PDB file of C-alpha atoms in Angstrom:
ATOM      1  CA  UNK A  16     -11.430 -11.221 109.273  1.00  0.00           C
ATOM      2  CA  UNK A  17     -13.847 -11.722 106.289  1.00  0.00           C
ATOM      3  CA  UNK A  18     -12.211 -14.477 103.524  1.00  0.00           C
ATOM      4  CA  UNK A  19     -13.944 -14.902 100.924  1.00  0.00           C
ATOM      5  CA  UNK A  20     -15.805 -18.555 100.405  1.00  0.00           C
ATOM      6  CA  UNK A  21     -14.740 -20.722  97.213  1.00  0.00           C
ATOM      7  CA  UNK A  22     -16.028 -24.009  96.249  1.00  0.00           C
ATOM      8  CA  UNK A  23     -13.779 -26.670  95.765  1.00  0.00           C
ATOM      9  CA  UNK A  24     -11.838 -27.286  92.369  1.00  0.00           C
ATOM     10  CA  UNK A  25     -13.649 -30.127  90.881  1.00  0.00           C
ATOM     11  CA  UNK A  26     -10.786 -33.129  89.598  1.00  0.00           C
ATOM     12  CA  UNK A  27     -10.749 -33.044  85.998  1.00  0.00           C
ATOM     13  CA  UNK A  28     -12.337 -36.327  84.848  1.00  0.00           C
ATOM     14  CA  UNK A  29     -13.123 -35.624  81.105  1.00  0.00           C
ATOM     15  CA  UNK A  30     -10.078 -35.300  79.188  1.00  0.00           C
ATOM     16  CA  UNK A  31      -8.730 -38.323  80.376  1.00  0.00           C
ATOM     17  CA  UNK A  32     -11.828 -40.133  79.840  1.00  0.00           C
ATOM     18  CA  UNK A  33     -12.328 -38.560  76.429  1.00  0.00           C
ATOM     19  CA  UNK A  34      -8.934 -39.281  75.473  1.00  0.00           C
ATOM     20  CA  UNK A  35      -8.697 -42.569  76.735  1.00  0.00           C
ATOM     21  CA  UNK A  36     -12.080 -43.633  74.857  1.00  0.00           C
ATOM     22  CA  UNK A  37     -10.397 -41.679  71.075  1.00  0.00           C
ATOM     23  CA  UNK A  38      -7.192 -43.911  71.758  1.00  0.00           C
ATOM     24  CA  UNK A  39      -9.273 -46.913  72.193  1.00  0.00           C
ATOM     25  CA  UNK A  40     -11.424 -46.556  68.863  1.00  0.00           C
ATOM     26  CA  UNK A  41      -8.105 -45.874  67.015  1.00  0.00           C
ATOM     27  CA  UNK A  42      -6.736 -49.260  67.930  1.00  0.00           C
ATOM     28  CA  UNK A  43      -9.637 -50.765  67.259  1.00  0.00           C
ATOM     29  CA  UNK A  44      -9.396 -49.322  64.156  1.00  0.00           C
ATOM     30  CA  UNK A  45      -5.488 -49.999  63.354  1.00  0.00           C
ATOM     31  CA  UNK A  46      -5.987 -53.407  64.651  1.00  0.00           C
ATOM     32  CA  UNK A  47      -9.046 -54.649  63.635  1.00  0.00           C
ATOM     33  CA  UNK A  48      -9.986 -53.103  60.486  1.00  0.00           C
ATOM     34  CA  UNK A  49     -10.015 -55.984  58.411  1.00  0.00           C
ATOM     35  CA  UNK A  50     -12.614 -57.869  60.601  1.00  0.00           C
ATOM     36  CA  UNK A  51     -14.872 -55.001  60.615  1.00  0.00           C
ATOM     37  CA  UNK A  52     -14.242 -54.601  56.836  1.00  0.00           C
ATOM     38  CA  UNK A  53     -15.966 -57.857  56.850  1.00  0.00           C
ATOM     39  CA  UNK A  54     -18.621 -57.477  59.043  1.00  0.00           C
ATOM     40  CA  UNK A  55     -19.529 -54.378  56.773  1.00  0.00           C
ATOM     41  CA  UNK A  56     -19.326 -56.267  54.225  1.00  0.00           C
ATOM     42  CA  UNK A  57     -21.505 -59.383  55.092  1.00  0.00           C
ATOM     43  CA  UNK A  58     -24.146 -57.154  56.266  1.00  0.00           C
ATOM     44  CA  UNK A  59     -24.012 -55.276  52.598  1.00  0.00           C
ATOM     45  CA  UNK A  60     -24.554 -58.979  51.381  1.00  0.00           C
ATOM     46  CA  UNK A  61     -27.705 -58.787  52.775  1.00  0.00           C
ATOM     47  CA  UNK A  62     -28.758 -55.107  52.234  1.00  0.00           C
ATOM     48  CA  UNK A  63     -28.175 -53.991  49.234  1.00  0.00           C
ATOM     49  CA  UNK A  64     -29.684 -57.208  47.338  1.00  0.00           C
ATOM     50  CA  UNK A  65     -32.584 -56.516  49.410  1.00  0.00           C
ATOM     51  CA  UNK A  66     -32.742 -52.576  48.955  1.00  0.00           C
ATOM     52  CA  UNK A  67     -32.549 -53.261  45.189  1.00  0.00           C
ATOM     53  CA  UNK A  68     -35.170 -55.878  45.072  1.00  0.00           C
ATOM     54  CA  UNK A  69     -37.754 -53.450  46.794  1.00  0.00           C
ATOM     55  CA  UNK A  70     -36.782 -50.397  44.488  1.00  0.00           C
ATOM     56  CA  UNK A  71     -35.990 -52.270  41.216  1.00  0.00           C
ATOM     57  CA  UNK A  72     -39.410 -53.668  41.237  1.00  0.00           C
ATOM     58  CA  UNK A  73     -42.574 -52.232  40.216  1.00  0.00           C
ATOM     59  CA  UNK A  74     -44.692 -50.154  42.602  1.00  0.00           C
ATOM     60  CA  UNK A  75     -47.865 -52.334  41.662  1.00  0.00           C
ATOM     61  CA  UNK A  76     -46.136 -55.182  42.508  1.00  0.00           C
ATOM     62  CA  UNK A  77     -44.389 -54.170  45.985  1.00  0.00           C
ATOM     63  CA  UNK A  78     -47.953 -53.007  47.000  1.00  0.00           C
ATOM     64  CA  UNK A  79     -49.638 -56.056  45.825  1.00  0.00           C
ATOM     65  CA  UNK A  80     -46.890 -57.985  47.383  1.00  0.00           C
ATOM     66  CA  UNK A  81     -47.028 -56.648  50.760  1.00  0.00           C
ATOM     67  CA  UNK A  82     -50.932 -56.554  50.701  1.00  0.00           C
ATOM     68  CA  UNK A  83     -50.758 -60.493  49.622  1.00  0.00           C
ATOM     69  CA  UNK A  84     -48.773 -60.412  52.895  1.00  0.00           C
ATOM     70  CA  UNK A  85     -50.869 -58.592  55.045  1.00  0.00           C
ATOM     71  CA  UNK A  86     -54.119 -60.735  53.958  1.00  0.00           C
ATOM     72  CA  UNK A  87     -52.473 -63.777  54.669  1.00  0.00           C
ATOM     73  CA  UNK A  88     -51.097 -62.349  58.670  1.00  0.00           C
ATOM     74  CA  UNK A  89     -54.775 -61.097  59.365  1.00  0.00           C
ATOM     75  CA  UNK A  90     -57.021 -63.005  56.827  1.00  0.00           C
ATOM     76  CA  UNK A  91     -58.759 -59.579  56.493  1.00  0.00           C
ATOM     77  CA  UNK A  92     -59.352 -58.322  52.754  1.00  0.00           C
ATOM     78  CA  UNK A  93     -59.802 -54.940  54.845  1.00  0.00           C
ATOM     79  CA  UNK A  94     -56.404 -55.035  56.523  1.00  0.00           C
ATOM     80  CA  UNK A  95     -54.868 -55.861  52.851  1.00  0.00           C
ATOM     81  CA  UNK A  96     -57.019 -52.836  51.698  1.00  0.00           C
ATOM     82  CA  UNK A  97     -55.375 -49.942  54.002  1.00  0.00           C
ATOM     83  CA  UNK A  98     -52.069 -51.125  53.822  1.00  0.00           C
ATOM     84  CA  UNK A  99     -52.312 -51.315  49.995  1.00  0.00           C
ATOM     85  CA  UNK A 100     -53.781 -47.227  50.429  1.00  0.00           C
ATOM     86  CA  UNK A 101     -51.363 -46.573  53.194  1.00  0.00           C
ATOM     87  CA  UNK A 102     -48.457 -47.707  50.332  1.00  0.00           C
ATOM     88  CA  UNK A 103     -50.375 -45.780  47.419  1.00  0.00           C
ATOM     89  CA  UNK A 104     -50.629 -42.480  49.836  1.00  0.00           C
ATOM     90  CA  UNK A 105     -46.575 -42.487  49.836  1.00  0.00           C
ATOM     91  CA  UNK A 106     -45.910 -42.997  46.183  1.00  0.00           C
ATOM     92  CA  UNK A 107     -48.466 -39.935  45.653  1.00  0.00           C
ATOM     93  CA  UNK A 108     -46.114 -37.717  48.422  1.00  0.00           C
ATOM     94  CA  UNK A 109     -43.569 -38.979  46.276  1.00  0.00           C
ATOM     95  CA  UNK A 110     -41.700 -40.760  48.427  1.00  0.00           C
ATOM     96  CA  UNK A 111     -41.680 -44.338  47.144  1.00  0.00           C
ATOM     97  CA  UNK A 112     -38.014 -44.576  46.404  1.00  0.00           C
ATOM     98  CA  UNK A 113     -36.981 -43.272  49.875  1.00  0.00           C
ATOM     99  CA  UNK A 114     -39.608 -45.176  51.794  1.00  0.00           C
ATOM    100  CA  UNK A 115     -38.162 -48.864  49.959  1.00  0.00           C
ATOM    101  CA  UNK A 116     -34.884 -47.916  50.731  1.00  0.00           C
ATOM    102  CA  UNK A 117     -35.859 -46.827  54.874  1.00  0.00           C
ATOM    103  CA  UNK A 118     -37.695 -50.255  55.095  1.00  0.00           C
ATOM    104  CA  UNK A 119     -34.418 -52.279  53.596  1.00  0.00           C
ATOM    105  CA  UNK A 120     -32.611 -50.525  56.153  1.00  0.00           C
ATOM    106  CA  UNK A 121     -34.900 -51.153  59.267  1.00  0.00           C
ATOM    107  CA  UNK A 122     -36.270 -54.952  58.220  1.00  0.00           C
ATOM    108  CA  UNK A 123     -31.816 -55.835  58.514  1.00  0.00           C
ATOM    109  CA  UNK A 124     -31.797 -54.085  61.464  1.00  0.00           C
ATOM    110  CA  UNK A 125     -34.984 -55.749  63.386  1.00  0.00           C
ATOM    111  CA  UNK A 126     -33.346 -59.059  61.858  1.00  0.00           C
ATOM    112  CA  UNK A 127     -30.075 -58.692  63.344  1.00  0.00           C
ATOM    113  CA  UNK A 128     -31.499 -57.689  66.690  1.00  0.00           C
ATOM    114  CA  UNK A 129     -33.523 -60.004  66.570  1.00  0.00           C
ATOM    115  CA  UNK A 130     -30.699 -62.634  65.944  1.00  0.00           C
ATOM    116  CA  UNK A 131     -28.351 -61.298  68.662  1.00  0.00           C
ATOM    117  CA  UNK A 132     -30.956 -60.207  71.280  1.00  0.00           C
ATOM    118  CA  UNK A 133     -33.987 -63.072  71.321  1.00  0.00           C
ATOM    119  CA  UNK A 134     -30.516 -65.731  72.357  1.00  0.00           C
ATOM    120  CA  UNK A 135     -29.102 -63.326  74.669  1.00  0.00           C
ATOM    121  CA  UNK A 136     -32.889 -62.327  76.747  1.00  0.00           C
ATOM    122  CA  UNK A 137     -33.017 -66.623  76.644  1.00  0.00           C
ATOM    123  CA  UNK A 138     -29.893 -66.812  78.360  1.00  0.00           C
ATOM    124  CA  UNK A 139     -30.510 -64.108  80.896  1.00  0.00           C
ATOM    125  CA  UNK A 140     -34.147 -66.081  81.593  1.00  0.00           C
ATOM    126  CA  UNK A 141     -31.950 -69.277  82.250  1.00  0.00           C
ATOM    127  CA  UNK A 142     -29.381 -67.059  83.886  1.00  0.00           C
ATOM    128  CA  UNK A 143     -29.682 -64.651  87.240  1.00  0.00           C
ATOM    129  CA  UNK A 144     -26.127 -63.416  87.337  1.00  0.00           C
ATOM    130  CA  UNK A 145     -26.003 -63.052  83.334  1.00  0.00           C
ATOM    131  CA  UNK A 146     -29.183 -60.912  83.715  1.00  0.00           C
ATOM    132  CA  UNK A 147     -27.726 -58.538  86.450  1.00  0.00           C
ATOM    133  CA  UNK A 148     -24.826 -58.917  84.121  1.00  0.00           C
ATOM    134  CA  UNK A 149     -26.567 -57.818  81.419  1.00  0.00           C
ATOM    135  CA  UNK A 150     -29.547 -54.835  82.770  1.00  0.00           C
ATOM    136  CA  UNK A 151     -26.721 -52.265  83.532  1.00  0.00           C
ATOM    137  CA  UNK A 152     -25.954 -52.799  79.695  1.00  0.00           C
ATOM    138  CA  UNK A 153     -28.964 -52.864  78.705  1.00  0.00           C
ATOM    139  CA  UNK A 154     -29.566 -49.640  80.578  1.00  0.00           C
ATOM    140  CA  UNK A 155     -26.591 -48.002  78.869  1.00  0.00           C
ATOM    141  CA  UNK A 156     -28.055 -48.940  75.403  1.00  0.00           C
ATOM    142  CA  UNK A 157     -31.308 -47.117  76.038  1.00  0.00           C
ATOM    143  CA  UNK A 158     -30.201 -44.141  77.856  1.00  0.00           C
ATOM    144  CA  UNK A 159     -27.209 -43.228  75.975  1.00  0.00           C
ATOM    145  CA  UNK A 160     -28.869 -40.325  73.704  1.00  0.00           C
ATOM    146  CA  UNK A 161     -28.815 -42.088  70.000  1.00  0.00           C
ATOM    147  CA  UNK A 162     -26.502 -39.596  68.169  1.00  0.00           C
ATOM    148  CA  UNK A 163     -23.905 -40.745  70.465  1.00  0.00           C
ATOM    149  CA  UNK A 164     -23.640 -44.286  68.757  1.00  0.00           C
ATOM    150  CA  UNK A 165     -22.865 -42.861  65.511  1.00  0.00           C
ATOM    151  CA  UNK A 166     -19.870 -41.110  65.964  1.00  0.00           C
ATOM    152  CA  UNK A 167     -18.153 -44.376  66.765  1.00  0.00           C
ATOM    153  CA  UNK A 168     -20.068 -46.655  64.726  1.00  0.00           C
ATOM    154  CA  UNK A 169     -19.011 -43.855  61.748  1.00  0.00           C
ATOM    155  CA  UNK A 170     -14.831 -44.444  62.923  1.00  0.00           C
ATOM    156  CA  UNK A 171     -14.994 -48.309  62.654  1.00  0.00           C
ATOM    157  CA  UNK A 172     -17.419 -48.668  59.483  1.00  0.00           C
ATOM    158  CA  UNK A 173     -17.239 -45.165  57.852  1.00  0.00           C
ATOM    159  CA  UNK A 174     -19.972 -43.282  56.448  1.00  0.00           C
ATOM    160  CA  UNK A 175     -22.980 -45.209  54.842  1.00  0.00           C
ATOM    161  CA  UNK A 176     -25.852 -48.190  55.749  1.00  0.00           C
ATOM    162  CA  UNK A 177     -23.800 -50.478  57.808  1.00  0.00           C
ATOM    163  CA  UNK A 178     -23.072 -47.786  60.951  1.00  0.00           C
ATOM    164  CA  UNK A 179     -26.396 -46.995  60.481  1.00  0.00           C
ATOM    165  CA  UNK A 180     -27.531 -50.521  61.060  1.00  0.00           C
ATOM    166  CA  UNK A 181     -25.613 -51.339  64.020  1.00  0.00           C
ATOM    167  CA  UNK A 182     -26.611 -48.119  65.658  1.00  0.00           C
ATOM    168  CA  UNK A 183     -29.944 -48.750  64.919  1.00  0.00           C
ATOM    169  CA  UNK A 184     -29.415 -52.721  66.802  1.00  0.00           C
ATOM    170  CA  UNK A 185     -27.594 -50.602  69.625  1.00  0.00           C
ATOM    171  CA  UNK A 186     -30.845 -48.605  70.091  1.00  0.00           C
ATOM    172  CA  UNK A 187     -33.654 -50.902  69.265  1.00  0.00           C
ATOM    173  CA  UNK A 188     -32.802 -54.143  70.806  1.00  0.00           C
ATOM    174  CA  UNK A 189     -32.834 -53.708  74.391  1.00  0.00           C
ATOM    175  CA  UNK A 190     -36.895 -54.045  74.446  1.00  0.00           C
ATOM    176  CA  UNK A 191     -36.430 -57.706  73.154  1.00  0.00           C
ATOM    177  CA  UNK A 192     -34.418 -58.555  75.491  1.00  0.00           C
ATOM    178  CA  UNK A 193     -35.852 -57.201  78.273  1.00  0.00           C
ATOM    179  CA  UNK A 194     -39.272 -58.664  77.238  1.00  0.00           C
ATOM    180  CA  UNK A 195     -37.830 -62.117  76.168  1.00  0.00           C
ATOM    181  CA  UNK A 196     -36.464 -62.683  79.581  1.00  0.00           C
ATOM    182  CA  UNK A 197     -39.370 -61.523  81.554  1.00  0.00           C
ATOM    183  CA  UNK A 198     -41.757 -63.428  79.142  1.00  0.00           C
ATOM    184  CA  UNK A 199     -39.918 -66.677  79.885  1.00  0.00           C
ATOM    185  CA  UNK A 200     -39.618 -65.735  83.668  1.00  0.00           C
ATOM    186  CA  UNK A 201     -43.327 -65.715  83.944  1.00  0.00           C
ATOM    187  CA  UNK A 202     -44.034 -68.893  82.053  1.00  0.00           C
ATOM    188  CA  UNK A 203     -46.173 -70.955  85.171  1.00  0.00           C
ATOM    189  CA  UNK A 204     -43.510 -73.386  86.589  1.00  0.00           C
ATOM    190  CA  UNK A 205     -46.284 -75.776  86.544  1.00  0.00           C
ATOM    191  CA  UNK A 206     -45.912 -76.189  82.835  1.00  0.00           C
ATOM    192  CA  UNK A 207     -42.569 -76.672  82.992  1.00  0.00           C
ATOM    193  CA  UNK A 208     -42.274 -79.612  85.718  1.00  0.00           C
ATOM    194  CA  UNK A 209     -45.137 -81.536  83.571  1.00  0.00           C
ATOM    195  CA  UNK A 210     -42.680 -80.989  80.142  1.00  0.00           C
ATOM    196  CA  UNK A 211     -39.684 -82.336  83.058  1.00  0.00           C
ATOM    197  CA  UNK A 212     -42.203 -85.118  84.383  1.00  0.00           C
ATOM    198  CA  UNK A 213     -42.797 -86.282  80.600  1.00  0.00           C
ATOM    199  CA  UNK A 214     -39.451 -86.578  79.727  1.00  0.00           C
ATOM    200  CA  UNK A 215     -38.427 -83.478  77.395  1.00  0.00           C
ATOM    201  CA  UNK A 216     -35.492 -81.870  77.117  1.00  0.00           C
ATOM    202  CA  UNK A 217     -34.578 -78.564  77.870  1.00  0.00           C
ATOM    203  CA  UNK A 218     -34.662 -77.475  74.030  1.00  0.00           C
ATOM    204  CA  UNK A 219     -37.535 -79.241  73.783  1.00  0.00           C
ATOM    205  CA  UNK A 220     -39.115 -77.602  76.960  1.00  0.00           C
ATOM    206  CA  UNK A 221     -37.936 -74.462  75.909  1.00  0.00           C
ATOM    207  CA  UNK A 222     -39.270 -74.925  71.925  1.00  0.00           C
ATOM    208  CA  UNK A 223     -42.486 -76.339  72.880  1.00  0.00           C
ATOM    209  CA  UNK A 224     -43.854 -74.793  76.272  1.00  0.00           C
ATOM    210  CA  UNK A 225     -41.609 -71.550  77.246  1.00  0.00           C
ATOM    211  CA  UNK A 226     -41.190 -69.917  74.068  1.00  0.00           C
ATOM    212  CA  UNK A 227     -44.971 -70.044  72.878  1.00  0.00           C
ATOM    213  CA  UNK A 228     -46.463 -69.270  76.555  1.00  0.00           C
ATOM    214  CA  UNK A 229     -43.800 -66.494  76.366  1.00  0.00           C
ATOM    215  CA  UNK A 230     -44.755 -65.359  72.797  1.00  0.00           C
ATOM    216  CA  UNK A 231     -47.242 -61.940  73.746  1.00  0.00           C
ATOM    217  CA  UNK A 232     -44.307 -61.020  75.612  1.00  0.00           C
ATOM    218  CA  UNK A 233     -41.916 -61.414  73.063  1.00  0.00           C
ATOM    219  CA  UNK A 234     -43.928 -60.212  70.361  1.00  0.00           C
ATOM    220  CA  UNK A 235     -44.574 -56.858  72.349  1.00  0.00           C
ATOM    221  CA  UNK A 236     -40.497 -56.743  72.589  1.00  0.00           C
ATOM    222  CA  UNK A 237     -40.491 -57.473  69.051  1.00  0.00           C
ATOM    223  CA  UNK A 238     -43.161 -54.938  68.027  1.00  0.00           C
ATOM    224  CA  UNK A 239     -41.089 -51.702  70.057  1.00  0.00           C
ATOM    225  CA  UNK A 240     -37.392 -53.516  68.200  1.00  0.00           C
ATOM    226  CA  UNK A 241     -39.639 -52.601  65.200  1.00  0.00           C
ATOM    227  CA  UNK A 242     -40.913 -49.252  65.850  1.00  0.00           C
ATOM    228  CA  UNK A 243     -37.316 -48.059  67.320  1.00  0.00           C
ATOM    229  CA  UNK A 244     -35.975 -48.973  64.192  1.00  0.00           C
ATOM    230  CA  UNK A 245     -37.772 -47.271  62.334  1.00  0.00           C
ATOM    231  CA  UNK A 246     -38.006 -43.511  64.370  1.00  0.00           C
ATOM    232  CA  UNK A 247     -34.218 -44.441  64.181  1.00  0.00           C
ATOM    233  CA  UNK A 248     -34.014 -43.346  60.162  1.00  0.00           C
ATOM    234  CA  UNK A 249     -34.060 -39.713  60.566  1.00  0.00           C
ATOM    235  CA  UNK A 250     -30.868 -40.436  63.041  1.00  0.00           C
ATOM    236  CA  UNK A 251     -29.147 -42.667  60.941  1.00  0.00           C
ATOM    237  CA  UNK A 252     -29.460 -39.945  57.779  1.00  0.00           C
ATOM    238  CA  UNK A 253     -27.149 -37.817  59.573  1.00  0.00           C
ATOM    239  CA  UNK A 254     -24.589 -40.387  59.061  1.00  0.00           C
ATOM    240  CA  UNK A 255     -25.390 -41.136  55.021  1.00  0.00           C
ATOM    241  CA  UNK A 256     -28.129 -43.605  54.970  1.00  0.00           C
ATOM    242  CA  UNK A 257     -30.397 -42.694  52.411  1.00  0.00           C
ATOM    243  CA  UNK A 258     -34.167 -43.128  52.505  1.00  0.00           C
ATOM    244  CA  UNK A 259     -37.184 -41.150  54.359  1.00  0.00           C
ATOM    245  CA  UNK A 260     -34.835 -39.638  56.980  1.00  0.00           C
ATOM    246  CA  UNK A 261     -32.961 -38.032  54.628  1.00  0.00           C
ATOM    247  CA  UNK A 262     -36.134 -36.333  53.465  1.00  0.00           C
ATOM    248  CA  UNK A 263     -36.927 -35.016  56.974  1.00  0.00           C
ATOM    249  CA  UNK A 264     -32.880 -33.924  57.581  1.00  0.00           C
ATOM    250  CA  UNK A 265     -33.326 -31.659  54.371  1.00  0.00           C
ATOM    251  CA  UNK A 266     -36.294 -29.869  55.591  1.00  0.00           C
ATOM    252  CA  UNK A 267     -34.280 -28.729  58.613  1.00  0.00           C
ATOM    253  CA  UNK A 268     -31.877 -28.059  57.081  1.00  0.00           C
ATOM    254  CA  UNK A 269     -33.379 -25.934  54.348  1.00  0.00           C
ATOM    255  CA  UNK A 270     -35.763 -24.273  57.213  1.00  0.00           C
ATOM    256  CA  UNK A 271     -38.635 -26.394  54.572  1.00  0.00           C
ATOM    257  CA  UNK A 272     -41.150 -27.244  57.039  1.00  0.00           C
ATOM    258  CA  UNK A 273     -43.129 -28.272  54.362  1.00  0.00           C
ATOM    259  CA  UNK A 274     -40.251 -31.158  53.348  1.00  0.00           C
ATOM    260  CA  UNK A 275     -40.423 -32.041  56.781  1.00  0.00           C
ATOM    261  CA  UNK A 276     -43.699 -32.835  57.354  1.00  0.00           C
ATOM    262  CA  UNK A 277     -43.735 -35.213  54.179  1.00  0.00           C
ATOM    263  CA  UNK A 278     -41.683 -37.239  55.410  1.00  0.00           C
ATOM    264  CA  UNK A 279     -42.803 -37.060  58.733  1.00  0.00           C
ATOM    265  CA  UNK A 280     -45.995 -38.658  57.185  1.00  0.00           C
ATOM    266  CA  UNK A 281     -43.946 -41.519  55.428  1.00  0.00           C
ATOM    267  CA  UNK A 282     -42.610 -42.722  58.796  1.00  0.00           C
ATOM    268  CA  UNK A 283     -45.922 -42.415  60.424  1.00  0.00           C
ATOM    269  CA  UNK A 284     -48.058 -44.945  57.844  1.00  0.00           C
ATOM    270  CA  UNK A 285     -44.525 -46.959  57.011  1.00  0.00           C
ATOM    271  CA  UNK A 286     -45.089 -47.040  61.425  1.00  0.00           C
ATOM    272  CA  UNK A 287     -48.403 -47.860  61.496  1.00  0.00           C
ATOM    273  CA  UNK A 288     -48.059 -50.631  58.654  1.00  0.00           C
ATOM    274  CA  UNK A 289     -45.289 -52.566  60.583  1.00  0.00           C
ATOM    275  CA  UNK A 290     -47.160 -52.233  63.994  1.00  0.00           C
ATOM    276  CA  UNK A 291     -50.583 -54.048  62.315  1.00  0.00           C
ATOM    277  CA  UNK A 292     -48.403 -56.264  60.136  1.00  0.00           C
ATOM    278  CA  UNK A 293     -46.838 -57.521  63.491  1.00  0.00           C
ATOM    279  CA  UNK A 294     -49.956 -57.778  65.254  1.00  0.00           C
ATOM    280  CA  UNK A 295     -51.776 -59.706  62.843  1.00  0.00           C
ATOM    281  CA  UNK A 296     -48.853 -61.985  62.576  1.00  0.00           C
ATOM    282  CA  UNK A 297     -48.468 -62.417  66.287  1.00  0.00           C
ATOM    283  CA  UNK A 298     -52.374 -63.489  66.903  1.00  0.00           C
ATOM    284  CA  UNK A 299     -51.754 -66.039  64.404  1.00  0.00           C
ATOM    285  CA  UNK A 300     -48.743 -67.480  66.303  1.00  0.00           C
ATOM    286  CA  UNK A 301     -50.433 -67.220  69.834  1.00  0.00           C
ATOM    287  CA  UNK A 302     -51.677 -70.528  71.194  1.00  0.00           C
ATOM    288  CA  UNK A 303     -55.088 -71.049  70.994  1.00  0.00           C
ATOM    289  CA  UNK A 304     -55.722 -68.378  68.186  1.00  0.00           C
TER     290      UNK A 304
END
């Protein structure tokens, strides 16, 4: 007797798991709203006096400004040059307002992660369990397809900068981490006993012989923070942070290829700019140079 073969019924995992993750945003929301009111707001404190600094001010003197800065990471009048022409080239695609406001956005976010993940990849060098703790996390960050962090970023902070900015941390700062703690890992245990042997302390151990033996390593985590950041504007548009993203969203969304690729070109020397600038800033801290 022929019976026809049927797979299994799979359980149904989803709807508890989506509704169980919607009920815990809205008591985050109904019982912590005030503290993330403030954590909006202190990181406002610091953006928008920023944002209108760099867009209040003159073009001339932003460029001048930044190339001052660039002359003095590489001591190279012809480092100074392009970044002065890279600057000029997106005021003439008329895109100087948008570009000011993308690098407020991303030099608070690199800061931040920078804050929360340069202590944490220290810890999880001093640390083994806090690392294993930690590189499942880590993975999750990384993995985790980046529109997914705005949806609840947008519940707790509403529309605006501030999700924008913590998604952004979310995305970019696992590569610090990660590089912080295997920069310190490799540091030659040699150097270490003689700081022991000499009588240092652990901070001073750490201050003096870890962290700069470890800083290529951090620097490269550093360097990819940065760049994350910033291919994280277009994202972080779709969620109402204004600036060169928002330039790119409207050409997809008018079918404006043309739009597109203007901004497109923003990120790209705004990219190449922060990469150099980094560079040049991190031979000057490496020992020896």
């Amino acid at each position: 007797m022929n019976q026809a073969f049927t797979l299994p019924a799979f359980p149904d995992w989803g709807t508890p798991l989506r509704d169980g993750a919607n009920a815990f945003i809205d008591q985050l929301v109904t019982r912590h709203g005030e503290q993330f009111e403030a954590v909006s707001q202190a990181l406002l404190n610091v953006l928008v006096p920023l944002e209108q600094a760099l867009r209040g001010a003159p073009a001339w003197s932003v460029m001048l400004a930044l190339a001052a800065l660039a002359w003095w990471l590489s001591r190279r009048w012809t480092f100074a040059l392009a970044v002065s022409t890279g600057l000029w080239f997106i005021g003439a695609l008329g895109q100087w307002d948008q570009a000011m406001q993308s690098i407020a956005l991303v030099l608070v976010a690199v800061l931040l992660a920078l804050v929360l993940g340069l202590p944490l990849g220290v810890l999880c060098a001093r640390s083994r369990w806090l690392r294993r703790l930690t590189t499942p996390l880590l993975d999750l960050m990384q993995t985790i397809p980046s529109f997914v962090y705005l949806i609840p970023a947008a519940m707790l902070f509403g529309l605006g900068k501030v999700p924008a900015i913590l998604a952004t941390v979310v995305y970019a700062a696992p590569p610090l981490v990660r590089l912080t703690d295997l920069g310190l890992r490799q540091v030659p245990v040699d150097a270490v006993e003689a700081g022991r042997v000499l009588g240092a302390t652990r901070w001073q151990i750490l201050r003096r012989i870890q962290l700069p033996m470890a800083w290529p390593s951090i620097l490269q985590g550093l360097n990819q923070t940065a760049m994350m950041s910033l291919a994280m504007v277009v994202v972080a548009s779709m969620i109402g942070a204004r600036g060169v993203g928002e330039t790119v969203l409207i050409g997809l969304q008018r079918n404006d290829p043309g739009t597109g690729l203007v901004g497109g070109l923003v990120i790209v020397v705004l990219a190449i700019i922060l990469d150099r600038c980094l560079q040049a800033g991190g031979q000057r801290r490496r020992p020896g140079a």
